[in-house]
Amino acid sequence: MASNPLQDYADLSDLYVQNERMTREFDANTEFIGNGTFGQVFKAQHLIDQKEYAIKTIIIKEGNLVKGTVRELYDLTIKELKVWAKLDCDHFTQYRSSWLEAGHKNKELVLTVHVQMDLCWFTLEGAIHKMRTHFDRQVNQFLPTLGYYMASELLIEILEGIDYLHNSRPPIMHRDIKPKNILIKGSPYGRFIKLADFGLATEHLKESMTHTQAMGTDKYMPPEVRLSRYYGTKADMYSIGVTVHELFNFDLYSPQPKDDNYVKITTLNKTLLDGFPSNRPSCADTLKARH
């Protein structure tokens, strides 16, 4: 049995390292899919069940630390994985397994957390591009009626998934909602949207609870997060508002729509992007408003 590469690190020696697992369980021909929060994602075929999975790798090393220790960042990563792992629901990309590899590169200790999850078809970002191409629309040019209804169905599923998070006990904030982190895959239950990348997700135990500031992607970040104020689940609603711009192919500077449907969605969007979190509707409010 190979020696534990962490045995000389007092604060890491208790961690279970599986440096051979990736090569032992998966085909060597992996394919790069893209980048996620804190890591890269690859497609790999499992040697036992012959199914293809997405494998996310999260690299932890001292050179990448902004603050804290390698152990603290590892523990935070595992805490966030546990939030995701308990979401056994069709709204989300399903977590399957995870393991740790450890070694040294240029004399620097490197931990690599591998996360095995279900493989999806493509991202919402890719779907938006396909819709623009199909309907021959430029960026920020309203979609035709069929495109509007397609986008509406996808938005409903996004809201249902986030509503599930916000109504969990305790509530869960995703904190990095954007088209790149929303995946598309068919299911026996007729759903297509799968929320993914829970690398920044956290439990919101009470309204007075503080959270790490400036978390998320800048374009989708609400002002209360950017300005280091208290924030809660309404922060996710702002991110949904920015996503709505892209999904329905308009922005704040688009001309006033003449179509009644677009009047409704642009009006809703203004409330989602309100600078005051208390003025933003919840997912439940938004879903009720469509009836």
mmCIF file of C-alpha atoms in Angstrom:
data_model
loop_
_atom_site.group_PDB
_atom_site.id
_atom_site.type_symbol
_atom_site.label_atom_id
_atom_site.label_comp_id
_atom_site.label_asym_id
_atom_site.label_seq_id
_atom_site.Cartn_x
_atom_site.Cartn_y
_atom_site.Cartn_z
ATOM 1 C CA MET A 1 0.000 0.000 0.000
ATOM 2 C CA ALA A 2 1.332 3.437 -0.936
ATOM 3 C CA SER A 3 2.235 5.732 1.935
ATOM 4 C CA ASN A 4 -0.060 8.617 2.778
ATOM 5 C CA PRO A 5 1.397 11.761 1.112
ATOM 6 C CA LEU A 6 -0.165 13.819 3.903
ATOM 7 C CA GLN A 7 1.374 11.921 6.801
ATOM 8 C CA ASP A 8 3.928 14.679 7.445
ATOM 9 C CA TYR A 9 1.234 17.371 7.669
ATOM 10 C CA ALA A 10 -0.238 17.345 11.161
ATOM 11 C CA ASP A 11 -3.459 19.145 10.216
ATOM 12 C CA LEU A 12 -4.036 16.976 7.104
ATOM 13 C CA SER A 13 -2.837 13.512 8.120
ATOM 14 C CA ASP A 14 -6.355 12.307 8.981
ATOM 15 C CA LEU A 15 -7.637 12.820 5.421
ATOM 16 C CA TYR A 16 -8.294 9.736 3.276
ATOM 17 C CA VAL A 17 -6.321 9.962 0.019
ATOM 18 C CA GLN A 18 -7.250 7.930 -3.088
ATOM 19 C CA ASN A 19 -4.615 8.786 -5.668
ATOM 20 C CA GLU A 20 -5.370 5.742 -7.839
ATOM 21 C CA ARG A 21 -9.148 6.004 -7.970
ATOM 22 C CA MET A 22 -9.514 8.096 -11.138
ATOM 23 C CA THR A 23 -7.293 5.807 -13.204
ATOM 24 C CA ARG A 24 -8.736 2.666 -11.587
ATOM 25 C CA GLU A 25 -12.429 3.478 -12.118
ATOM 26 C CA PHE A 26 -12.546 5.659 -15.252
ATOM 27 C CA ASP A 27 -11.364 5.372 -18.837
ATOM 28 C CA ALA A 28 -8.121 7.260 -19.451
ATOM 29 C CA ASN A 29 -9.651 9.144 -22.415
ATOM 30 C CA THR A 30 -11.280 12.096 -20.675
ATOM 31 C CA GLU A 31 -12.669 15.166 -22.432
ATOM 32 C CA PHE A 32 -12.478 18.732 -21.113
ATOM 33 C CA ILE A 33 -15.977 20.275 -20.827
ATOM 34 C CA GLY A 34 -15.365 23.623 -19.185
ATOM 35 C CA ASN A 35 -14.516 25.583 -16.071
ATOM 36 C CA GLY A 36 -16.647 25.685 -12.943
ATOM 37 C CA THR A 37 -16.294 27.606 -9.705
ATOM 38 C CA PHE A 38 -12.795 26.787 -8.347
ATOM 39 C CA GLY A 39 -12.127 23.992 -10.829
ATOM 40 C CA GLN A 40 -12.372 22.336 -14.234
ATOM 41 C CA VAL A 41 -14.932 19.817 -15.455
ATOM 42 C CA PHE A 42 -14.211 16.744 -17.591
ATOM 43 C CA LYS A 43 -16.309 14.028 -19.208
ATOM 44 C CA ALA A 44 -15.226 10.501 -18.323
ATOM 45 C CA GLN A 45 -16.631 7.007 -18.836
ATOM 46 C CA HIS A 46 -16.923 4.746 -15.789
ATOM 47 C CA LEU A 47 -15.287 1.364 -16.373
ATOM 48 C CA ILE A 48 -17.928 -0.616 -14.443
ATOM 49 C CA ASP A 49 -21.320 0.764 -15.506
ATOM 50 C CA GLN A 50 -19.966 2.163 -18.835
ATOM 51 C CA LYS A 51 -21.898 5.417 -18.284
ATOM 52 C CA GLU A 52 -20.423 8.833 -18.946
ATOM 53 C CA TYR A 53 -20.177 11.251 -16.016
ATOM 54 C CA ALA A 54 -18.965 14.780 -15.426
ATOM 55 C CA ILE A 55 -15.920 14.918 -13.144
ATOM 56 C CA LYS A 56 -15.164 18.252 -11.516
ATOM 57 C CA THR A 57 -11.680 18.815 -10.112
ATOM 58 C CA ILE A 58 -11.135 21.375 -7.367
ATOM 59 C CA ILE A 59 -7.495 22.345 -6.829
ATOM 60 C CA ILE A 60 -6.428 23.461 -3.344
ATOM 61 C CA LYS A 61 -2.868 24.706 -2.779
ATOM 62 C CA GLU A 62 -1.150 27.335 -0.687
ATOM 63 C CA GLY A 63 -0.289 29.474 -3.709
ATOM 64 C CA ASN A 64 -4.000 29.977 -4.443
ATOM 65 C CA LEU A 65 -5.050 30.888 -0.908
ATOM 66 C CA VAL A 66 -6.373 34.391 -0.310
ATOM 67 C CA LYS A 67 -6.714 33.719 3.403
ATOM 68 C CA GLY A 68 -6.820 30.763 5.770
ATOM 69 C CA THR A 69 -5.032 27.429 5.441
ATOM 70 C CA VAL A 70 -5.187 24.501 3.033
ATOM 71 C CA ARG A 71 -7.123 22.542 5.647
ATOM 72 C CA GLU A 72 -9.654 25.324 6.154
ATOM 73 C CA LEU A 73 -10.299 25.581 2.426
ATOM 74 C CA TYR A 74 -10.605 21.785 2.172
ATOM 75 C CA ASP A 75 -13.118 21.698 5.040
ATOM 76 C CA LEU A 76 -15.111 24.517 3.410
ATOM 77 C CA THR A 77 -15.140 22.598 0.112
ATOM 78 C CA ILE A 78 -16.473 19.479 1.841
ATOM 79 C CA LYS A 79 -19.085 21.526 3.710
ATOM 80 C CA GLU A 80 -20.366 22.918 0.406
ATOM 81 C CA LEU A 81 -20.363 19.438 -1.154
ATOM 82 C CA LYS A 82 -22.543 18.199 1.703
ATOM 83 C CA VAL A 83 -25.079 20.966 0.987
ATOM 84 C CA TRP A 84 -25.246 19.764 -2.627
ATOM 85 C CA ALA A 85 -25.175 16.016 -1.857
ATOM 86 C CA LYS A 86 -28.386 16.127 0.176
ATOM 87 C CA LEU A 87 -30.300 17.719 -2.721
ATOM 88 C CA ASP A 88 -31.637 14.428 -4.068
ATOM 89 C CA CYS A 89 -34.165 16.038 -6.373
ATOM 90 C CA ASP A 90 -34.771 16.303 -10.128
ATOM 91 C CA HIS A 91 -34.160 20.079 -10.051
ATOM 92 C CA PHE A 92 -30.411 19.603 -9.649
ATOM 93 C CA THR A 93 -27.418 17.929 -11.240
ATOM 94 C CA GLN A 94 -27.056 14.802 -9.142
ATOM 95 C CA TYR A 95 -23.965 14.369 -6.963
ATOM 96 C CA ARG A 96 -22.649 10.797 -7.197
ATOM 97 C CA SER A 97 -19.348 10.582 -5.350
ATOM 98 C CA SER A 98 -16.172 12.447 -4.388
ATOM 99 C CA TRP A 99 -12.619 11.627 -3.393
ATOM 100 C CA LEU A 100 -9.295 13.287 -2.596
ATOM 101 C CA GLU A 101 -5.943 13.098 -4.347
ATOM 102 C CA ALA A 102 -2.789 14.631 -2.872
ATOM 103 C CA GLY A 103 0.722 15.215 -4.083
ATOM 104 C CA HIS A 104 3.447 17.774 -4.685
ATOM 105 C CA LYS A 105 4.137 19.971 -7.694
ATOM 106 C CA ASN A 106 7.309 22.070 -7.714
ATOM 107 C CA LYS A 107 7.673 21.185 -4.009
ATOM 108 C CA GLU A 108 4.250 22.678 -3.267
ATOM 109 C CA LEU A 109 1.513 20.562 -1.669
ATOM 110 C CA VAL A 110 -1.513 20.208 -3.964
ATOM 111 C CA LEU A 111 -4.875 18.727 -2.939
ATOM 112 C CA THR A 112 -7.325 17.774 -5.695
ATOM 113 C CA VAL A 113 -10.940 17.048 -4.805
ATOM 114 C CA HIS A 114 -12.702 15.042 -7.527
ATOM 115 C CA VAL A 115 -16.494 15.291 -7.701
ATOM 116 C CA GLN A 116 -18.440 12.785 -9.803
ATOM 117 C CA MET A 117 -21.840 14.002 -11.032
ATOM 118 C CA ASP A 118 -24.385 13.318 -13.748
ATOM 119 C CA LEU A 119 -23.476 14.489 -17.247
ATOM 120 C CA CYS A 120 -25.877 16.955 -18.892
ATOM 121 C CA TRP A 121 -26.345 17.934 -22.546
ATOM 122 C CA PHE A 122 -25.261 21.574 -22.437
ATOM 123 C CA THR A 123 -25.577 24.790 -20.426
ATOM 124 C CA LEU A 124 -28.355 27.379 -20.513
ATOM 125 C CA GLU A 125 -25.694 29.682 -21.968
ATOM 126 C CA GLY A 126 -25.405 27.273 -24.901
ATOM 127 C CA ALA A 127 -29.202 26.988 -25.193
ATOM 128 C CA ILE A 128 -29.532 30.794 -25.372
ATOM 129 C CA HIS A 129 -26.987 30.886 -28.187
ATOM 130 C CA LYS A 130 -28.883 28.128 -30.046
ATOM 131 C CA MET A 131 -32.178 30.028 -29.671
ATOM 132 C CA ARG A 132 -30.664 33.236 -31.047
ATOM 133 C CA THR A 133 -29.236 31.326 -33.995
ATOM 134 C CA HIS A 134 -32.461 29.424 -34.674
ATOM 135 C CA PHE A 135 -34.632 32.560 -34.582
ATOM 136 C CA ASP A 136 -32.004 34.684 -36.353
ATOM 137 C CA ARG A 137 -31.789 37.234 -33.546
ATOM 138 C CA GLN A 138 -28.889 39.412 -32.468
ATOM 139 C CA VAL A 139 -28.006 39.921 -28.790
ATOM 140 C CA ASN A 140 -30.665 42.022 -26.990
ATOM 141 C CA GLN A 141 -33.200 41.635 -29.793
ATOM 142 C CA PHE A 142 -36.596 40.335 -28.618
ATOM 143 C CA LEU A 143 -37.346 36.724 -29.564
ATOM 144 C CA PRO A 144 -40.472 35.864 -31.603
ATOM 145 C CA THR A 145 -43.540 34.465 -29.826
ATOM 146 C CA LEU A 146 -42.362 30.837 -29.991
ATOM 147 C CA GLY A 147 -38.972 31.815 -28.557
ATOM 148 C CA TYR A 148 -40.691 33.736 -25.782
ATOM 149 C CA TYR A 149 -42.711 30.675 -24.751
ATOM 150 C CA MET A 150 -39.636 28.436 -24.886
ATOM 151 C CA ALA A 151 -37.756 30.871 -22.631
ATOM 152 C CA SER A 152 -40.792 31.089 -20.318
ATOM 153 C CA GLU A 153 -40.866 27.317 -19.784
ATOM 154 C CA LEU A 154 -37.160 27.290 -18.964
ATOM 155 C CA LEU A 155 -37.579 30.219 -16.551
ATOM 156 C CA ILE A 156 -40.402 28.416 -14.730
ATOM 157 C CA GLU A 157 -38.137 25.412 -14.147
ATOM 158 C CA ILE A 158 -35.293 27.670 -12.952
ATOM 159 C CA LEU A 159 -37.632 29.375 -10.476
ATOM 160 C CA GLU A 160 -38.969 26.023 -9.241
ATOM 161 C CA GLY A 161 -35.423 24.808 -8.587
ATOM 162 C CA ILE A 162 -34.371 27.956 -6.709
ATOM 163 C CA ASP A 163 -37.681 27.955 -4.819
ATOM 164 C CA TYR A 164 -36.857 24.412 -3.652
ATOM 165 C CA LEU A 165 -33.515 25.693 -2.296
ATOM 166 C CA HIS A 166 -35.016 28.738 -0.598
ATOM 167 C CA ASN A 167 -37.750 26.650 1.055
ATOM 168 C CA SER A 168 -35.368 23.992 2.345
ATOM 169 C CA ARG A 169 -34.867 23.773 6.104
ATOM 170 C CA PRO A 170 -32.611 25.640 6.598
ATOM 171 C CA PRO A 171 -32.893 27.725 3.406
ATOM 172 C CA ILE A 172 -30.041 27.356 0.923
ATOM 173 C CA MET A 173 -28.637 30.231 -1.109
ATOM 174 C CA HIS A 174 -27.001 29.274 -4.399
ATOM 175 C CA ARG A 175 -25.014 32.554 -4.687
ATOM 176 C CA ASP A 176 -23.757 31.941 -8.230
ATOM 177 C CA ILE A 177 -26.830 31.753 -10.468
ATOM 178 C CA LYS A 178 -25.971 32.421 -14.109
ATOM 179 C CA PRO A 179 -26.609 30.687 -17.457
ATOM 180 C CA LYS A 180 -23.263 28.891 -17.274
ATOM 181 C CA ASN A 181 -24.317 27.201 -14.001
ATOM 182 C CA ILE A 182 -27.733 26.108 -15.270
ATOM 183 C CA LEU A 183 -27.615 22.876 -17.274
ATOM 184 C CA ILE A 184 -29.990 21.245 -19.740
ATOM 185 C CA LYS A 185 -30.871 17.559 -19.760
ATOM 186 C CA GLY A 186 -34.095 15.659 -20.402
ATOM 187 C CA SER A 187 -35.586 13.437 -17.708
ATOM 188 C CA PRO A 188 -38.440 10.912 -17.344
ATOM 189 C CA TYR A 189 -40.322 13.597 -15.394
ATOM 190 C CA GLY A 190 -40.386 16.063 -18.287
ATOM 191 C CA ARG A 191 -37.920 18.515 -16.756
ATOM 192 C CA PHE A 192 -35.000 19.999 -18.652
ATOM 193 C CA ILE A 193 -33.355 22.442 -16.225
ATOM 194 C CA LYS A 194 -30.694 21.187 -13.811
ATOM 195 C CA LEU A 195 -29.129 23.682 -11.415
ATOM 196 C CA ALA A 196 -25.419 23.055 -11.005
ATOM 197 C CA ASP A 197 -22.166 24.311 -9.497
ATOM 198 C CA PHE A 198 -22.920 24.546 -5.790
ATOM 199 C CA GLY A 199 -19.356 25.639 -5.010
ATOM 200 C CA LEU A 200 -20.658 28.855 -3.397
ATOM 201 C CA ALA A 201 -23.928 27.502 -1.984
ATOM 202 C CA THR A 202 -24.507 28.014 1.723
ATOM 203 C CA GLU A 203 -27.224 27.555 4.302
ATOM 204 C CA HIS A 204 -28.993 30.711 5.482
ATOM 205 C CA LEU A 205 -29.853 29.912 9.090
ATOM 206 C CA LYS A 206 -31.338 33.292 10.105
ATOM 207 C CA GLU A 207 -31.892 36.774 8.686
ATOM 208 C CA SER A 208 -29.170 38.303 10.863
ATOM 209 C CA MET A 209 -26.613 35.730 9.731
ATOM 210 C CA THR A 210 -23.545 37.139 7.961
ATOM 211 C CA HIS A 211 -22.122 35.540 4.812
ATOM 212 C CA THR A 212 -18.863 35.844 2.916
ATOM 213 C CA GLN A 213 -18.910 39.092 0.985
ATOM 214 C CA ALA A 214 -18.464 39.576 -2.779
ATOM 215 C CA MET A 215 -19.277 35.934 -3.523
ATOM 216 C CA GLY A 216 -20.394 35.055 -7.034
ATOM 217 C CA THR A 217 -19.803 36.356 -10.544
ATOM 218 C CA ASP A 218 -19.532 40.146 -10.805
ATOM 219 C CA LYS A 219 -22.145 40.676 -13.548
ATOM 220 C CA TYR A 220 -24.778 38.712 -11.600
ATOM 221 C CA MET A 221 -23.850 40.011 -8.148
ATOM 222 C CA PRO A 222 -26.528 42.054 -6.308
ATOM 223 C CA PRO A 223 -25.561 45.424 -4.803
ATOM 224 C CA GLU A 224 -25.936 44.255 -1.195
ATOM 225 C CA VAL A 225 -23.312 41.550 -1.798
ATOM 226 C CA ARG A 226 -21.031 43.883 -3.732
ATOM 227 C CA LEU A 227 -21.261 46.496 -0.944
ATOM 228 C CA SER A 228 -20.590 43.959 1.841
ATOM 229 C CA ARG A 229 -24.002 44.274 3.509
ATOM 230 C CA TYR A 230 -26.186 41.622 5.127
ATOM 231 C CA TYR A 231 -27.898 39.521 2.488
ATOM 232 C CA GLY A 232 -30.268 36.575 2.236
ATOM 233 C CA THR A 233 -32.142 34.554 -0.367
ATOM 234 C CA LYS A 234 -33.271 37.693 -2.238
ATOM 235 C CA ALA A 235 -29.662 37.981 -3.453
ATOM 236 C CA ASP A 236 -30.365 34.976 -5.692
ATOM 237 C CA MET A 237 -33.412 36.774 -7.121
ATOM 238 C CA TYR A 238 -31.207 39.591 -8.425
ATOM 239 C CA SER A 239 -29.010 37.019 -10.189
ATOM 240 C CA ILE A 240 -32.145 35.501 -11.725
ATOM 241 C CA GLY A 241 -33.064 38.977 -12.978
ATOM 242 C CA VAL A 242 -29.777 39.298 -14.872
ATOM 243 C CA THR A 243 -30.266 35.759 -16.225
ATOM 244 C CA VAL A 244 -33.763 36.741 -17.446
ATOM 245 C CA HIS A 245 -32.145 39.474 -19.588
ATOM 246 C CA GLU A 246 -30.055 36.888 -21.385
ATOM 247 C CA LEU A 247 -32.707 34.189 -21.580
ATOM 248 C CA PHE A 248 -35.335 36.489 -23.117
ATOM 249 C CA ASN A 249 -32.711 38.385 -25.131
ATOM 250 C CA PHE A 250 -33.186 41.973 -23.988
ATOM 251 C CA ASP A 251 -31.600 44.461 -21.590
ATOM 252 C CA LEU A 252 -32.513 47.648 -19.727
ATOM 253 C CA TYR A 253 -31.763 49.698 -22.847
ATOM 254 C CA SER A 254 -33.945 47.660 -25.225
ATOM 255 C CA PRO A 255 -36.847 49.633 -26.780
ATOM 256 C CA GLN A 256 -40.222 49.455 -25.019
ATOM 257 C CA PRO A 257 -41.806 46.170 -26.159
ATOM 258 C CA LYS A 258 -45.144 46.182 -27.970
ATOM 259 C CA ASP A 259 -45.893 42.516 -27.295
ATOM 260 C CA ASP A 260 -47.991 42.121 -24.101
ATOM 261 C CA ASN A 261 -45.952 39.090 -23.061
ATOM 262 C CA TYR A 262 -42.718 41.068 -23.180
ATOM 263 C CA VAL A 263 -44.342 43.931 -21.303
ATOM 264 C CA LYS A 264 -45.005 41.449 -18.472
ATOM 265 C CA ILE A 265 -41.499 39.970 -18.434
ATOM 266 C CA THR A 266 -39.750 43.367 -18.621
ATOM 267 C CA THR A 267 -41.926 44.655 -15.773
ATOM 268 C CA LEU A 268 -41.109 41.578 -13.695
ATOM 269 C CA ASN A 269 -37.446 41.979 -14.506
ATOM 270 C CA LYS A 270 -37.337 45.513 -13.115
ATOM 271 C CA THR A 271 -38.591 44.230 -9.747
ATOM 272 C CA LEU A 272 -36.031 41.410 -9.719
ATOM 273 C CA LEU A 273 -33.243 43.951 -10.261
ATOM 274 C CA ASP A 274 -34.484 46.362 -7.602
ATOM 275 C CA GLY A 275 -31.609 47.730 -5.513
ATOM 276 C CA PHE A 276 -33.553 47.027 -2.320
ATOM 277 C CA PRO A 277 -33.768 43.276 -1.614
ATOM 278 C CA SER A 278 -37.083 43.638 0.243
ATOM 279 C CA ASN A 279 -38.689 44.951 -2.959
ATOM 280 C CA ARG A 280 -37.708 41.905 -4.998
ATOM 281 C CA PRO A 281 -40.279 39.119 -5.338
ATOM 282 C CA SER A 282 -39.482 35.626 -4.089
ATOM 283 C CA CYS A 283 -39.507 32.625 -6.427
ATOM 284 C CA ALA A 284 -42.898 31.633 -5.012
ATOM 285 C CA ASP A 285 -44.286 35.143 -5.677
ATOM 286 C CA THR A 286 -42.957 35.085 -9.229
ATOM 287 C CA LEU A 287 -44.402 31.645 -9.953
ATOM 288 C CA LYS A 288 -47.827 32.692 -8.624
ATOM 289 C CA ALA A 289 -47.790 35.858 -10.756
ATOM 290 C CA ARG A 290 -47.732 33.858 -13.996
ATOM 291 C CA HIS A 291 -51.278 32.540 -13.439
#
